[in-house]
Amino acid sequence: MSTSAAWTQQLQTIHLSDVCKSYGDYPVLKNIDAEVARGEVVVICGPSGSGKSTLIRTINRLEEINSGSITLDGQNIHAAMRTRELNLLRSRIGFVFQNFNLFPHLSVVENVAMSPIRVKGVAANVAHEKALKLLDRVGLADKARAYPGQLSGGQQQRVAIARALAMEPPVMLFDEPTSALDPEMVGEVLAVMKSLASEGMTMICVTHEMGFARDVADRIWFIDAGQILETAPPDEFFKTPRHPRAQRFLADLRH
Amino acid sequence: MINDVIAIIQDYWLLLLIGQYPNGPLGGLANTLILSALSIMLAFPVAILLALARLSKWRLLRWPVTALVYITRGVPLLMLILWSYFLVPLWTGADVPSFVTMLTTLVVYQGAFLSEVVRAGIVALGSGQMDAARALGHSSLGAMRFIILPQALYNMIPSIISTFVSTIKDTTLGYVINVPDLTFAASQVNNQLLTQPFQVFLILAVVYYAICWSLTHVANIVERRITRRRAGLSGGAAPVALVPAKIISEQL
Ligand SMILES: Nc1ncnc2c1ncn2[C@@H]1O[C@H](COP(=O)(O)OP(=O)(O)O)[C@@H](O)[C@H]1O
Ligand SMILES: [Mg+2]
């Protein structure tokens, strides 16, 4: 707890500067410059295949970049470093996947408690207690002993959020967290994300939920063909998008 | 016929059970069980190491192990046994007991087959599990141990058991290099009786069948228990474990 509190107290920001990445000859990210302030909620939107997932995955270095730099509180995430150091860095950046990626062989509470135990060396009983609190927070205290396969998609995604929070990350990344869900379950996941945002969590969310973007985001990044074409506060972005491709994207969404 | 079988068992049960022991080396069923158990217990960790090496990002590790697995899988086991039996003493000058030769060869051979099963199980999991583990800060070895392997091995239980069963059957080949196992004992009995090969080898077949069947049976119980635990006690919406098709069917 105390280390996490200390972390969030520091002025922490994410800086992306001139980030380029290509798969072979095909450039996926082109000269991305952007920054996220502490406590800020950024929503990334853009057409499918525009590089949103790739961009967000470079921030915890699930993807390597070809050039440029990404820093978290001044620490270069893509610098050469020992794998131990990289693992530690990754554990401070929460990541929520489109497909949940819960560990199906572990019960819900074990899913949440295992990484603090194995990665941080937290005592098992402490980690379990904490896990139960987090599950309570996402409304799933009664499912602690269940296995992921017994849960609905919305419940699984809430467990995945609790699992990420268990590492006490100062930053949370979401890659289309509601895209794999049936419509009636989208709300319960967004509600958890909203409450996180209201508590001051720094968040970067790739999502097509424009209602969420409007209500919660401080800033929208519109990305197309590997470039951030527009960054703007949501009311500005939705009312008067400047870039023609952003205008077309929003028009398509409304249909 | 049944009477013949009973008579043979009454006369030779001790030979079939423990061979010449204590006047000679331990043999018979006891030695078959020991050889099988040791082969399986050693081939299993070897297979996991080979599989991890084949999935490694370091070419220096990946390429030689891949070559080893391909060669081992592409050669008849009997040939490997004869090679180790004749060539190892020739090269090293050491007098290796045939039991050790057989054990080593079986471990390498079945380890190579089993490593393909393990590797397929890991690959079939997809990248999502590894991504999740890395995003949480797990090291690659820690992720393998606590997240990837428990799932991959569980999904592969049927194929792994098939490999174990064929390991047991393959111990019979030790006969050609005079490993004193159950097959060896049975052929000794047959040489003494001369007139009842059908009865003798019927006993042999029944015993091997019983061993292999028991192993399969125990494995099924274990698998069902894990599945039930994951499905919860309600037995409601059970997670359907993905069991890839038998990759090693060519071996059986
Ligand atoms: N591993 C990969 N190898 C090659 N191309 C990839 C790979 N991953 C993604 N791409 C390509 O990169 C582009 C951006 O992908 P992605 O970041 O997943 O887009 P988005 O999340 O916006 O839909 C797409 O054209 C996709 O086909
Ligand atoms: Mg995507």
Coordinates of C-alpha atoms and ligand atoms in Angstrom, one line a residue:
Chain A
M1 CA 0.0 0.0 0.0
S2 CA 2.6 2.5 1.1
T3 CA 4.8 2.0 -1.9
S4 CA 1.9 2.5 -4.2
A5 CA 0.8 5.6 -2.4
A6 CA 4.3 7.0 -2.7
W7 CA 4.2 6.3 -6.4
T8 CA 1.0 8.1 -7.0
Q9 CA 2.1 11.0 -5.0
Q10 CA 5.0 11.6 -7.3
L11 CA 4.2 13.7 -10.4
Q12 CA 4.1 10.9 -12.9
T13 CA 3.5 11.2 -16.6
I14 CA 3.9 9.1 -19.7
H15 CA 5.8 10.7 -22.5
L16 CA 5.9 9.2 -26.0
S17 CA 8.3 10.9 -28.2
D18 CA 8.8 10.2 -31.9
V19 CA 7.8 6.6 -31.5
C20 CA 8.1 4.5 -34.7
K21 CA 7.3 0.8 -35.1
S22 CA 7.0 -1.3 -38.2
Y23 CA 6.2 -5.0 -38.9
G24 CA 8.8 -5.8 -41.5
D25 CA 8.4 -3.0 -44.1
Y26 CA 5.0 -2.1 -42.9
P27 CA 4.9 1.0 -40.6
V28 CA 2.3 0.6 -37.9
L29 CA 3.2 3.6 -35.7
K30 CA 4.6 6.7 -37.3
N31 CA 6.3 9.4 -35.2
I32 CA 3.9 9.3 -32.3
D33 CA 4.4 12.2 -29.9
A34 CA 2.0 12.3 -27.0
E35 CA 1.9 12.7 -23.2
V36 CA -0.4 11.7 -20.4
A37 CA -0.5 13.6 -17.1
R38 CA -0.9 12.1 -13.7
G39 CA -4.6 11.3 -13.0
E40 CA -5.5 11.9 -16.6
V41 CA -7.9 9.6 -18.5
V42 CA -7.1 9.3 -22.2
V43 CA -9.3 7.5 -24.7
I44 CA -7.7 6.3 -27.9
C45 CA -10.1 5.8 -30.8
G46 CA -9.7 5.2 -34.4
P47 CA -10.6 2.7 -37.2
S48 CA -9.8 -0.9 -36.9
G49 CA -6.2 -1.7 -37.9
S50 CA -5.0 1.8 -37.3
G51 CA -2.5 0.7 -34.6
K52 CA -4.3 1.3 -31.4
S53 CA -3.5 -2.0 -29.8
T54 CA 0.1 -1.8 -31.0
L55 CA 0.5 1.7 -29.5
I56 CA -0.9 0.7 -26.1
R57 CA 1.1 -2.5 -26.0
T58 CA 4.3 -0.6 -26.6
I59 CA 3.6 1.4 -23.3
N60 CA 4.3 -1.7 -21.2
R61 CA 6.7 -3.1 -23.7
L62 CA 4.6 -6.1 -24.8
E63 CA 5.7 -4.8 -28.2
E64 CA 9.1 -3.4 -29.0
I65 CA 9.6 -0.1 -30.9
N66 CA 12.0 0.7 -33.7
S67 CA 12.9 4.2 -32.6
G68 CA 11.8 7.0 -30.3
S69 CA 11.2 6.7 -26.6
I70 CA 8.5 6.1 -24.1
T71 CA 9.0 7.2 -20.5
L72 CA 7.1 6.6 -17.3
D73 CA 8.0 9.2 -14.7
G74 CA 11.2 9.9 -16.6
Q75 CA 12.2 6.2 -16.8
N76 CA 12.7 5.0 -20.3
I77 CA 10.6 1.9 -20.7
H78 CA 12.4 0.8 -23.9
A79 CA 15.9 1.4 -22.7
A80 CA 18.3 -1.6 -22.5
M81 CA 17.7 -3.1 -19.1
R82 CA 17.9 -6.3 -17.2
T83 CA 14.9 -8.5 -17.5
R84 CA 14.3 -8.3 -13.8
E85 CA 14.1 -4.6 -14.0
L86 CA 11.7 -4.8 -17.0
N87 CA 9.5 -7.2 -15.1
L88 CA 9.4 -4.8 -12.2
L89 CA 8.5 -1.9 -14.5
R90 CA 5.8 -4.0 -16.2
S91 CA 4.3 -4.8 -12.9
R92 CA 3.7 -1.1 -12.3
I93 CA 1.6 -0.7 -15.4
G94 CA -1.8 -2.5 -15.3
F95 CA -3.0 -4.0 -18.5
V96 CA -6.5 -5.1 -19.3
F97 CA -7.0 -7.2 -22.5
Q98 CA -9.9 -7.5 -24.8
N99 CA -10.1 -11.2 -24.2
F100 CA -9.6 -11.0 -20.4
N101 CA -6.8 -13.6 -20.5
L102 CA -7.7 -14.8 -17.0
F103 CA -5.8 -17.9 -15.9
P104 CA -8.4 -20.6 -16.3
H105 CA -6.6 -23.2 -14.1
L106 CA -6.8 -20.8 -11.1
S107 CA -9.8 -19.8 -9.1
V108 CA -10.8 -16.2 -9.2
V109 CA -9.2 -15.2 -5.9
E110 CA -6.0 -17.1 -7.0
N111 CA -6.0 -15.2 -10.3
V112 CA -5.9 -11.9 -8.3
A113 CA -3.5 -13.0 -5.6
M114 CA -1.0 -15.0 -7.5
S115 CA 1.1 -12.2 -9.1
P116 CA 1.6 -10.2 -5.8
I117 CA 2.7 -13.5 -4.3
R118 CA 5.0 -14.6 -7.1
V119 CA 6.3 -11.3 -8.5
K120 CA 6.3 -9.1 -5.4
G121 CA 6.8 -11.7 -2.7
V122 CA 3.8 -10.7 -0.7
A123 CA 2.8 -13.2 1.9
A124 CA 0.0 -15.5 0.7
N125 CA -2.5 -14.7 3.4
V126 CA -2.0 -10.9 3.0
A127 CA -2.3 -11.3 -0.8
H128 CA -5.5 -13.3 -0.5
E129 CA -7.0 -10.8 1.9
K130 CA -6.2 -8.0 -0.5
A131 CA -7.6 -9.9 -3.4
L132 CA -10.9 -10.4 -1.6
K133 CA -11.1 -6.6 -1.0
L134 CA -10.4 -5.9 -4.7
L135 CA -13.0 -8.5 -5.7
D136 CA -15.5 -6.8 -3.4
R137 CA -14.7 -3.5 -5.0
V138 CA -15.5 -4.9 -8.5
G139 CA -18.7 -6.5 -7.1
L140 CA -17.5 -10.1 -7.2
A141 CA -16.7 -11.0 -3.6
D142 CA -19.2 -14.0 -3.9
K143 CA -17.3 -15.4 -6.9
A144 CA -13.9 -15.7 -5.2
R145 CA -13.9 -19.5 -5.2
A146 CA -15.3 -19.8 -8.7
Y147 CA -13.2 -20.6 -11.7
P148 CA -13.1 -18.2 -14.7
G149 CA -14.9 -20.7 -16.9
Q150 CA -17.9 -20.4 -14.7
L151 CA -18.2 -16.6 -15.1
S152 CA -19.9 -14.4 -17.7
G153 CA -17.7 -12.2 -19.9
G154 CA -18.5 -9.1 -17.9
Q155 CA -17.6 -10.8 -14.6
Q156 CA -14.3 -12.2 -16.1
Q157 CA -13.3 -8.7 -17.3
R158 CA -14.0 -7.3 -13.8
V159 CA -11.8 -10.0 -12.3
A160 CA -9.1 -9.1 -14.9
I161 CA -9.3 -5.5 -13.7
A162 CA -9.0 -6.6 -10.1
R163 CA -6.0 -8.8 -11.0
A164 CA -4.3 -5.8 -12.6
L165 CA -5.1 -3.6 -9.6
A166 CA -3.6 -6.2 -7.2
M167 CA -0.2 -5.1 -8.3
E168 CA -1.0 -1.5 -7.2
P169 CA -0.1 0.1 -10.5
P170 CA -0.1 3.8 -10.8
V171 CA -1.2 3.5 -14.4
M172 CA -3.8 1.3 -16.1
L173 CA -4.0 0.5 -19.8
F174 CA -7.2 -0.9 -21.3
D175 CA -7.2 -2.4 -24.8
E176 CA -10.9 -2.6 -25.9
P177 CA -12.0 -4.0 -22.6
T178 CA -15.7 -4.2 -23.6
S179 CA -15.4 -5.3 -27.3
A180 CA -15.7 -9.0 -26.6
L181 CA -18.7 -8.6 -24.3
D182 CA -22.4 -9.1 -24.9
P183 CA -24.1 -5.6 -24.9
E184 CA -25.8 -6.2 -21.6
M185 CA -22.5 -6.7 -19.8
V186 CA -20.7 -3.6 -21.2
G187 CA -22.2 -1.3 -18.5
E188 CA -20.8 -3.3 -15.5
V189 CA -17.3 -3.1 -16.8
L190 CA -17.5 0.6 -17.7
A191 CA -18.9 1.3 -14.2
V192 CA -15.7 -0.2 -12.7
M193 CA -13.5 1.8 -15.0
K194 CA -15.5 5.0 -14.2
S195 CA -15.0 4.5 -10.5
L196 CA -11.3 4.0 -11.0
A197 CA -11.1 7.2 -13.0
S198 CA -13.0 9.1 -10.3
E199 CA -10.4 7.9 -7.8
G200 CA -7.7 9.6 -9.8
M201 CA -6.2 6.6 -11.6
T202 CA -4.1 7.5 -14.7
M203 CA -5.7 5.6 -17.5
I204 CA -5.3 5.0 -21.2
C205 CA -8.3 3.3 -22.8
V206 CA -8.7 2.0 -26.3
T207 CA -12.4 1.9 -26.7
H208 CA -15.3 2.4 -29.1
E209 CA -17.6 3.3 -26.2
M210 CA -18.2 6.9 -27.1
G211 CA -20.5 7.5 -24.1
F212 CA -17.7 6.5 -21.8
A213 CA -15.3 8.7 -23.7
R214 CA -17.6 11.7 -23.4
D215 CA -18.3 11.2 -19.7
V216 CA -14.9 10.1 -18.4
A217 CA -12.1 11.0 -20.7
D218 CA -10.0 14.1 -20.2
R219 CA -8.7 13.9 -23.7
I220 CA -9.3 11.9 -26.8
W221 CA -6.5 10.7 -29.1
F222 CA -7.8 10.0 -32.6
I223 CA -5.4 7.7 -34.4
D224 CA -5.5 6.6 -38.0
A225 CA -2.9 4.7 -40.1
G226 CA -0.4 4.8 -37.3
Q227 CA -0.6 8.5 -36.6
I228 CA -2.3 10.5 -33.9
L229 CA -4.2 12.9 -36.1
E230 CA -6.1 14.8 -33.4
T231 CA -6.0 15.1 -29.6
A232 CA -8.8 17.1 -28.0
P233 CA -11.1 17.2 -24.9
P234 CA -14.2 15.0 -25.6
D235 CA -16.8 17.8 -26.0
E236 CA -14.5 19.5 -28.5
F237 CA -13.7 16.3 -30.3
F238 CA -17.3 15.1 -30.6
K239 CA -18.8 18.6 -31.5
T240 CA -16.2 20.0 -33.8
P241 CA -13.6 17.4 -34.9
R242 CA -11.0 19.2 -37.0
H243 CA -9.4 16.5 -39.0
P244 CA -11.5 15.2 -42.0
R245 CA -10.8 11.6 -41.1
A246 CA -11.9 12.1 -37.6
Q247 CA -15.1 13.7 -39.0
R248 CA -15.7 10.7 -41.2
F249 CA -14.9 8.2 -38.3
L250 CA -17.5 9.9 -36.1
A251 CA -20.0 10.0 -38.9
D252 CA -19.5 6.3 -39.5
L253 CA -19.9 5.6 -35.8
R254 CA -23.3 7.3 -35.7
H255 CA -24.7 5.0 -38.4
Chain B
M1 CA -5.8 -74.4 -22.1
I2 CA -6.7 -72.4 -19.0
N3 CA -5.3 -75.2 -17.0
D4 CA -2.0 -75.0 -18.9
V5 CA -1.8 -71.3 -18.1
I6 CA -2.6 -71.9 -14.4
A7 CA 0.1 -74.6 -14.3
I8 CA 2.7 -72.3 -15.9
I9 CA 1.9 -69.6 -13.5
Q10 CA 2.1 -72.0 -10.5
D11 CA 5.5 -73.3 -11.7
Y12 CA 7.1 -70.1 -12.8
W13 CA 5.5 -67.2 -11.0
L14 CA 8.6 -66.3 -9.1
L15 CA 10.7 -66.3 -12.3
L16 CA 8.1 -64.1 -14.0
L17 CA 7.9 -61.8 -11.0
I18 CA 11.5 -61.2 -10.1
G19 CA 13.7 -63.2 -12.6
Q20 CA 16.8 -64.9 -11.2
Y21 CA 16.8 -62.7 -8.1
P22 CA 18.4 -63.2 -5.5
N23 CA 20.7 -65.6 -7.3
G24 CA 21.1 -63.4 -10.3
P25 CA 20.0 -59.8 -11.3
L26 CA 16.5 -58.6 -10.6
G27 CA 14.3 -59.4 -13.5
G28 CA 10.8 -60.3 -14.5
L29 CA 7.8 -58.1 -13.9
A30 CA 9.6 -56.2 -11.1
N31 CA 12.3 -55.1 -13.5
T32 CA 9.8 -54.1 -16.2
L33 CA 7.9 -52.0 -13.7
I34 CA 11.1 -50.3 -12.5
L35 CA 12.4 -49.7 -16.0
S36 CA 9.0 -48.3 -17.0
A37 CA 8.7 -46.1 -14.0
L38 CA 12.2 -44.7 -14.3
S39 CA 11.9 -44.1 -18.0
I40 CA 8.6 -42.2 -17.5
M41 CA 9.9 -40.2 -14.5
L42 CA 13.0 -39.2 -16.4
A43 CA 11.5 -38.7 -19.8
F44 CA 8.9 -36.3 -18.5
P45 CA 11.3 -33.6 -17.2
V46 CA 13.6 -34.2 -20.2
A47 CA 10.6 -33.6 -22.5
I48 CA 9.7 -30.3 -20.8
L49 CA 13.3 -29.1 -21.0
L50 CA 13.5 -30.1 -24.7
A51 CA 10.2 -28.4 -25.4
L52 CA 11.3 -25.2 -23.7
A53 CA 14.6 -25.3 -25.6
R54 CA 12.7 -25.7 -28.9
L55 CA 10.6 -22.6 -28.0
S56 CA 13.6 -20.6 -26.9
K57 CA 14.5 -17.4 -28.6
W58 CA 18.1 -18.4 -28.6
R59 CA 19.0 -20.2 -31.8
L60 CA 22.1 -21.8 -30.3
L61 CA 19.7 -23.7 -28.0
R62 CA 16.8 -24.1 -30.4
W63 CA 18.6 -25.5 -33.5
P64 CA 20.6 -28.4 -31.9
V65 CA 17.6 -29.5 -29.9
T66 CA 15.3 -29.3 -32.9
A67 CA 17.8 -31.5 -34.8
L68 CA 18.0 -34.0 -32.0
V69 CA 14.2 -34.3 -31.7
Y70 CA 13.8 -34.7 -35.5
I71 CA 16.5 -37.3 -35.7
T72 CA 15.3 -39.3 -32.7
R73 CA 11.8 -39.3 -34.0
G74 CA 12.8 -40.3 -37.4
V75 CA 14.8 -43.4 -36.4
P76 CA 13.3 -46.8 -35.2
L77 CA 13.7 -47.3 -31.5
L78 CA 15.3 -50.7 -32.0
M79 CA 18.1 -49.1 -34.1
L80 CA 18.8 -46.5 -31.3
I81 CA 18.9 -49.3 -28.8
L82 CA 21.4 -51.3 -30.9
W83 CA 23.5 -48.2 -31.5
S84 CA 23.8 -47.4 -27.8
Y85 CA 24.4 -51.0 -27.0
F86 CA 27.3 -51.6 -29.4
L87 CA 28.7 -48.1 -29.9
V88 CA 28.8 -46.6 -26.5
P89 CA 31.1 -49.3 -25.0
L90 CA 33.2 -49.1 -28.2
W91 CA 33.6 -45.3 -27.9
T92 CA 34.0 -44.9 -24.2
G93 CA 35.4 -48.3 -23.3
A94 CA 33.0 -48.4 -20.4
D95 CA 31.1 -51.5 -19.6
V96 CA 27.6 -50.2 -19.4
P97 CA 24.9 -52.5 -18.0
S98 CA 22.2 -53.3 -20.5
F99 CA 19.6 -52.0 -18.1
V100 CA 21.3 -48.5 -18.1
T101 CA 21.7 -48.6 -21.9
M102 CA 18.0 -49.4 -22.3
L103 CA 16.9 -46.8 -19.8
T104 CA 19.0 -44.0 -21.3
T105 CA 17.8 -44.8 -24.8
L106 CA 14.2 -44.9 -23.8
V107 CA 14.5 -41.6 -21.9
V108 CA 16.0 -39.9 -25.0
Y109 CA 13.5 -41.5 -27.4
Q110 CA 10.4 -40.9 -25.4
G111 CA 11.6 -37.6 -24.2
A112 CA 11.8 -36.5 -27.8
F113 CA 8.3 -37.7 -28.6
L114 CA 6.9 -36.2 -25.4
S115 CA 8.6 -32.9 -26.0
E116 CA 6.5 -32.5 -29.2
V117 CA 3.4 -33.1 -27.2
V118 CA 4.4 -30.6 -24.6
R119 CA 5.4 -28.0 -27.2
A120 CA 2.1 -28.5 -29.0
G121 CA 0.3 -27.9 -25.7
I122 CA 2.2 -24.7 -25.1
V123 CA 1.7 -23.4 -28.6
A124 CA -2.0 -24.3 -28.5
L125 CA -2.5 -22.0 -25.5
G126 CA -1.9 -19.0 -27.8
S127 CA -0.1 -15.8 -26.8
G128 CA -2.8 -14.3 -24.6
Q129 CA -1.8 -16.2 -21.4
M130 CA 1.9 -15.3 -21.8
D131 CA 1.0 -11.6 -22.6
A132 CA -1.1 -11.5 -19.4
A133 CA 1.7 -13.0 -17.3
R134 CA 4.3 -10.6 -18.7
A135 CA 2.0 -7.6 -18.2
L136 CA 1.7 -8.6 -14.6
G137 CA 5.5 -8.7 -14.3
H138 CA 6.2 -12.4 -14.3
S139 CA 9.5 -13.6 -15.6
S140 CA 9.4 -16.0 -18.5
L141 CA 10.4 -18.9 -16.4
G142 CA 7.9 -18.0 -13.7
A143 CA 5.2 -17.6 -16.3
M144 CA 6.1 -21.0 -17.7
R145 CA 6.0 -22.7 -14.3
F146 CA 2.9 -21.2 -12.8
I147 CA 0.8 -20.2 -15.7
I148 CA 1.7 -21.9 -19.0
L149 CA 2.9 -25.4 -18.2
P150 CA 0.0 -26.2 -15.7
Q151 CA -2.5 -25.5 -18.5
A152 CA -0.5 -27.0 -21.4
L153 CA 0.2 -30.2 -19.5
Y154 CA -3.4 -30.5 -18.3
N155 CA -4.7 -30.1 -21.8
M156 CA -2.3 -32.7 -23.1
I157 CA -3.0 -35.4 -20.5
P158 CA -4.5 -37.9 -23.0
S159 CA -1.5 -37.5 -25.3
I160 CA 1.0 -37.7 -22.5
I161 CA -0.6 -40.9 -21.2
S162 CA -0.4 -42.4 -24.6
T163 CA 3.3 -41.7 -24.6
F164 CA 3.6 -43.2 -21.2
V165 CA 1.8 -46.3 -22.3
S166 CA 4.0 -46.7 -25.4
T167 CA 7.1 -46.3 -23.1
I168 CA 5.9 -49.3 -21.1
K169 CA 5.4 -51.3 -24.3
D170 CA 8.7 -50.2 -25.6
T171 CA 10.5 -51.7 -22.6
T172 CA 9.9 -55.1 -24.2
L173 CA 12.6 -54.2 -26.8
G174 CA 15.2 -54.5 -24.0
Y175 CA 14.9 -58.2 -24.8
V176 CA 17.2 -57.8 -27.7
I177 CA 20.1 -56.6 -25.5
N178 CA 19.3 -59.0 -22.7
V179 CA 17.7 -56.7 -20.3
P180 CA 16.2 -59.2 -17.8
D181 CA 12.6 -58.0 -17.8
L182 CA 9.2 -59.7 -18.0
T183 CA 9.5 -60.5 -21.7
F184 CA 13.0 -62.0 -21.1
A185 CA 11.6 -64.1 -18.3
A186 CA 8.7 -65.3 -20.4
S187 CA 11.0 -66.3 -23.2
Q188 CA 13.1 -68.2 -20.7
V189 CA 10.0 -70.1 -19.6
N190 CA 9.1 -70.7 -23.2
N191 CA 12.6 -72.2 -23.8
Q192 CA 12.2 -74.6 -20.9
L193 CA 8.7 -75.7 -21.9
L194 CA 9.2 -75.7 -25.6
T195 CA 5.6 -76.8 -26.4
Q196 CA 3.4 -74.1 -25.0
P197 CA 4.4 -70.8 -26.6
F198 CA 0.8 -69.6 -27.0
Q199 CA 0.1 -70.0 -23.4
V200 CA 3.3 -68.4 -22.2
F201 CA 2.9 -65.4 -24.5
L202 CA -0.8 -65.1 -23.6
I203 CA 0.3 -64.6 -20.0
L204 CA 2.8 -62.0 -21.2
A205 CA 0.1 -60.1 -23.2
V206 CA -2.4 -60.1 -20.4
V207 CA 0.1 -58.7 -17.9
Y208 CA 1.2 -55.9 -20.2
Y209 CA -2.4 -55.1 -21.0
A210 CA -3.2 -54.9 -17.3
I211 CA -0.4 -52.5 -16.6
C212 CA -1.2 -50.2 -19.5
W213 CA -4.9 -50.3 -18.8
S214 CA -4.3 -49.4 -15.1
L215 CA -2.2 -46.4 -16.1
T216 CA -4.8 -45.1 -18.5
H217 CA -7.5 -45.7 -16.0
V218 CA -5.7 -43.8 -13.2
A219 CA -5.0 -41.0 -15.7
N220 CA -8.7 -40.7 -16.6
I221 CA -9.6 -40.5 -12.9
V222 CA -7.0 -37.7 -12.3
E223 CA -8.2 -35.8 -15.4
R224 CA -11.8 -36.1 -14.5
R225 CA -11.0 -34.8 -11.0
I226 CA -9.2 -31.7 -12.3
T227 CA -12.0 -31.0 -14.7
R228 CA -14.6 -31.3 -12.0
R229 CA -12.7 -29.0 -9.7
R230 CA -12.4 -26.4 -12.4
A231 CA -16.1 -26.7 -13.2
G232 CA -17.0 -26.2 -9.5
L233 CA -19.0 -28.7 -7.5
S234 CA -22.3 -27.5 -9.1
G235 CA -21.3 -29.3 -12.3
G236 CA -23.0 -26.4 -14.1
A237 CA -21.5 -24.7 -17.1
A238 CA -18.2 -26.5 -17.2
P239 CA -15.3 -25.0 -19.0
V240 CA -14.6 -27.1 -22.0
A241 CA -11.0 -28.0 -21.8
L242 CA -9.5 -27.8 -25.3
V243 CA -8.0 -31.2 -26.0
P244 CA -6.1 -31.1 -29.2
A245 CA -6.3 -34.1 -31.4
K246 CA -3.8 -36.8 -30.7
I247 CA -0.6 -35.6 -32.2
I248 CA 1.3 -38.7 -31.5
S249 CA -1.2 -41.2 -33.0
E250 CA 1.4 -42.2 -35.5
Q251 CA 3.4 -43.6 -32.7
L252 CA 0.8 -46.0 -31.5
Ligands
LIG1 N1 2.3 -9.3 -35.1 C1 2.0 -8.6 -36.2 N2 2.6 -8.9 -37.4 C2 2.3 -8.1 -38.5 N3 1.4 -7.2 -38.6 C3 0.7 -6.9 -37.5 C4 0.9 -7.6 -36.2 N4 0.1 -7.1 -35.3 C5 -0.6 -6.1 -35.9 N5 -0.3 -6.0 -37.2 C6 -0.8 -5.0 -38.2 O1 -0.6 -3.7 -37.6 C7 -1.7 -2.9 -37.9 C8 -2.2 -2.3 -36.6 O2 -2.7 -3.3 -35.8 P1 -3.4 -3.1 -34.4 O3 -2.5 -2.3 -33.6 O4 -3.9 -4.4 -33.8 O5 -4.7 -2.2 -34.8 P2 -6.0 -1.8 -34.0 O6 -5.8 -2.2 -32.6 O7 -6.1 -0.3 -34.1 O8 -7.1 -2.5 -34.7 C9 -2.7 -3.7 -38.6 O9 -2.7 -3.5 -40.0 C10 -2.3 -5.2 -38.3 O10 -2.6 -6.0 -39.4
MG2 MG -6.9 -3.7 -31.4

